[in-house]
Amino acid sequence: MSRRRIEEIEADVARSRARLEQTLQRIEHKLSASGMVDDALASLRRTRHGDVVDWAMGALRDNPVPVLAVMAGIGWLIGRAGSAERDAARAARARERAYRREANAASKQASNSSRSDAFSEGRPAPDPASGMSPGGRVPPDVSPQPRR
């Protein structure tokens, strides 16, 4: 190989390295937090709300402390609203559990009462699930509902 050919190859490799380095820097910037914000802002600017985005960015640039204070207040309010909703949902679940416990206790009490009544009268106790006595008969204390 000639000396000239080796120098061309080395120059080509150097150009390739430079292009690769630029590509890696662009990828690194896109994956950084500021790159992602830039991409998001660019996407918002391309929508019909681009003027609002530009105005908001201008306001942030001109008055960073008041704008950030307002944004912190809004964030705090949203956070409080979310916690109030979570508290309300938690209270509703607690009430539902209490109602279920009361209903289960009442059901067990009624079942035990009907069994003890049946036992004292000398007849078989009704099945708690269906209310039917063994043999498929309706207990004598249950009367059929009239049809309307």
Short mmCIF file of C-alpha atoms in Angstrom, two decimals:
data_model
loop_
_atom_site.label_atom_id
_atom_site.label_comp_id
_atom_site.label_asym_id
_atom_site.label_seq_id
_atom_site.Cartn_x
_atom_site.Cartn_y
_atom_site.Cartn_z
CA MET A 1 0.00 0.00 0.00
CA SER A 2 1.19 3.44 -0.78
CA ARG A 3 1.75 6.12 1.80
CA ARG A 4 -0.92 8.29 0.12
CA ARG A 5 -3.55 5.54 0.39
CA ILE A 6 -2.85 5.06 4.14
CA GLU A 7 -3.24 8.81 4.76
CA GLU A 8 -6.62 8.80 2.91
CA ILE A 9 -7.83 5.89 5.02
CA GLU A 10 -6.71 7.61 8.23
CA ALA A 11 -8.45 10.84 7.17
CA ASP A 12 -11.62 8.88 6.36
CA VAL A 13 -11.47 7.19 9.78
CA ALA A 14 -11.00 10.57 11.47
CA ARG A 15 -14.05 11.98 9.64
CA SER A 16 -16.09 8.92 10.61
CA ARG A 17 -15.04 9.34 14.24
CA ALA A 18 -16.04 13.02 14.18
CA ARG A 19 -19.46 12.17 12.71
CA LEU A 20 -19.94 9.39 15.25
CA GLU A 21 -18.99 11.74 18.10
CA GLN A 22 -21.51 14.35 16.88
CA THR A 23 -24.20 11.70 16.62
CA LEU A 24 -23.47 10.48 20.15
CA GLN A 25 -23.58 14.05 21.49
CA ARG A 26 -26.98 14.62 19.83
CA ILE A 27 -28.32 11.36 21.27
CA GLU A 28 -26.95 12.26 24.69
CA HIS A 29 -28.64 15.66 24.52
CA LYS A 30 -31.97 14.12 23.45
CA LEU A 31 -31.85 11.69 26.39
CA SER A 32 -30.93 14.34 28.96
CA ALA A 33 -33.63 16.10 30.97
CA SER A 34 -33.09 19.41 29.18
CA GLY A 35 -33.21 17.64 25.81
CA MET A 36 -36.52 16.01 26.67
CA VAL A 37 -37.94 19.37 27.79
CA ASP A 38 -36.72 20.96 24.55
CA ASP A 39 -38.39 18.21 22.53
CA ALA A 40 -41.65 18.57 24.48
CA LEU A 41 -41.66 22.35 24.02
CA ALA A 42 -40.92 21.98 20.31
CA SER A 43 -43.86 19.57 20.01
CA LEU A 44 -46.13 21.99 21.86
CA ARG A 45 -45.03 24.88 19.68
CA ARG A 46 -46.07 22.93 16.58
CA THR A 47 -49.66 22.64 17.88
CA ARG A 48 -52.32 25.32 17.71
CA HIS A 49 -51.31 26.37 21.24
CA GLY A 50 -47.80 27.39 20.17
CA ASP A 51 -48.48 31.07 20.91
CA VAL A 52 -49.49 30.26 24.48
CA VAL A 53 -46.36 28.17 24.98
CA ASP A 54 -44.19 31.00 23.67
CA TRP A 55 -45.98 33.50 25.93
CA ALA A 56 -45.58 31.24 28.98
CA MET A 57 -41.90 30.66 28.26
CA GLY A 58 -41.40 34.42 27.86
CA ALA A 59 -43.13 35.05 31.19
CA LEU A 60 -40.95 32.40 32.83
CA ARG A 61 -37.81 33.94 31.36
CA ASP A 62 -38.79 37.49 32.40
CA ASN A 63 -40.14 36.65 35.89
CA PRO A 64 -38.81 33.26 37.00
CA VAL A 65 -39.40 33.59 40.76
CA PRO A 66 -43.07 34.69 40.69
CA VAL A 67 -43.95 32.20 37.97
CA LEU A 68 -42.28 29.35 39.88
CA ALA A 69 -44.04 30.45 43.08
CA VAL A 70 -47.41 30.38 41.33
CA MET A 71 -46.62 26.98 39.80
CA ALA A 72 -45.60 25.64 43.23
CA GLY A 73 -48.91 26.89 44.67
CA ILE A 74 -50.91 25.26 41.91
CA GLY A 75 -48.98 22.03 42.41
CA TRP A 76 -49.67 22.18 46.14
CA LEU A 77 -53.41 22.70 45.52
CA ILE A 78 -53.53 19.79 43.09
CA GLY A 79 -51.69 17.62 45.59
CA ARG A 80 -54.11 18.59 48.36
CA ALA A 81 -57.11 17.88 46.12
CA GLY A 82 -55.70 14.47 45.31
CA SER A 83 -55.13 13.67 48.98
CA ALA A 84 -58.69 14.77 49.83
CA GLU A 85 -60.03 12.43 47.15
CA ARG A 86 -57.88 9.59 48.48
CA ASP A 87 -59.11 10.29 52.03
CA ALA A 88 -62.74 10.28 50.87
CA ALA A 89 -62.24 7.02 48.98
CA ARG A 90 -60.53 5.47 52.02
CA ALA A 91 -63.44 6.53 54.26
CA ALA A 92 -65.98 5.13 51.78
CA ARG A 93 -64.15 1.78 51.73
CA ALA A 94 -64.11 1.74 55.56
CA ARG A 95 -67.87 2.43 55.67
CA GLU A 96 -68.49 -0.32 53.13
CA ARG A 97 -66.47 -2.81 55.20
CA ALA A 98 -68.42 -1.82 58.33
CA TYR A 99 -71.75 -2.29 56.52
CA ARG A 100 -70.65 -5.70 55.27
CA ARG A 101 -69.58 -6.76 58.78
CA GLU A 102 -72.96 -5.66 60.16
CA ALA A 103 -74.83 -7.47 57.38
CA ASN A 104 -72.81 -10.66 57.93
CA ALA A 105 -73.40 -10.48 61.68
CA ALA A 106 -77.14 -9.93 61.17
CA SER A 107 -77.28 -12.80 58.67
CA LYS A 108 -75.49 -15.15 61.06
CA GLN A 109 -77.75 -14.08 63.90
CA ALA A 110 -80.87 -14.66 61.79
CA SER A 111 -79.55 -18.05 60.67
CA ASN A 112 -78.77 -19.08 64.21
CA SER A 113 -82.19 -17.85 65.36
CA SER A 114 -84.06 -19.85 62.71
CA ARG A 115 -82.03 -22.96 63.54
CA SER A 116 -82.75 -22.63 67.25
CA ASP A 117 -86.47 -22.03 66.53
CA ALA A 118 -86.58 -25.09 64.31
CA PHE A 119 -84.76 -27.16 66.90
CA SER A 120 -87.12 -26.08 69.68
CA GLU A 121 -90.15 -26.97 67.53
CA GLY A 122 -88.68 -30.35 66.60
CA ARG A 123 -88.42 -29.72 62.85
CA PRO A 124 -85.31 -29.68 60.65
CA ALA A 125 -83.53 -26.32 60.35
CA PRO A 126 -83.73 -24.52 57.00
CA ASP A 127 -80.69 -24.29 54.79
CA PRO A 128 -79.14 -20.82 55.38
CA ALA A 129 -78.41 -20.30 51.70
CA SER A 130 -81.84 -21.12 50.27
CA GLY A 131 -84.14 -20.82 53.27
CA MET A 132 -85.58 -24.24 52.37
CA SER A 133 -85.90 -27.04 54.86
CA PRO A 134 -84.40 -30.43 54.01
CA GLY A 135 -86.55 -32.25 51.52
CA GLY A 136 -87.24 -29.07 49.52
CA ARG A 137 -90.20 -27.88 51.58
CA VAL A 138 -90.71 -24.24 52.43
CA PRO A 139 -90.56 -23.71 56.19
CA PRO A 140 -94.02 -23.39 57.71
CA ASP A 141 -93.41 -19.84 58.95
CA VAL A 142 -92.85 -18.60 55.35
CA SER A 143 -95.99 -17.85 53.40
CA PRO A 144 -95.97 -17.44 49.60
CA GLN A 145 -96.30 -13.90 48.28
CA PRO A 146 -99.52 -13.16 46.37
CA ARG A 147 -99.07 -12.51 42.67
CA ARG A 148 -99.93 -9.05 41.38
#
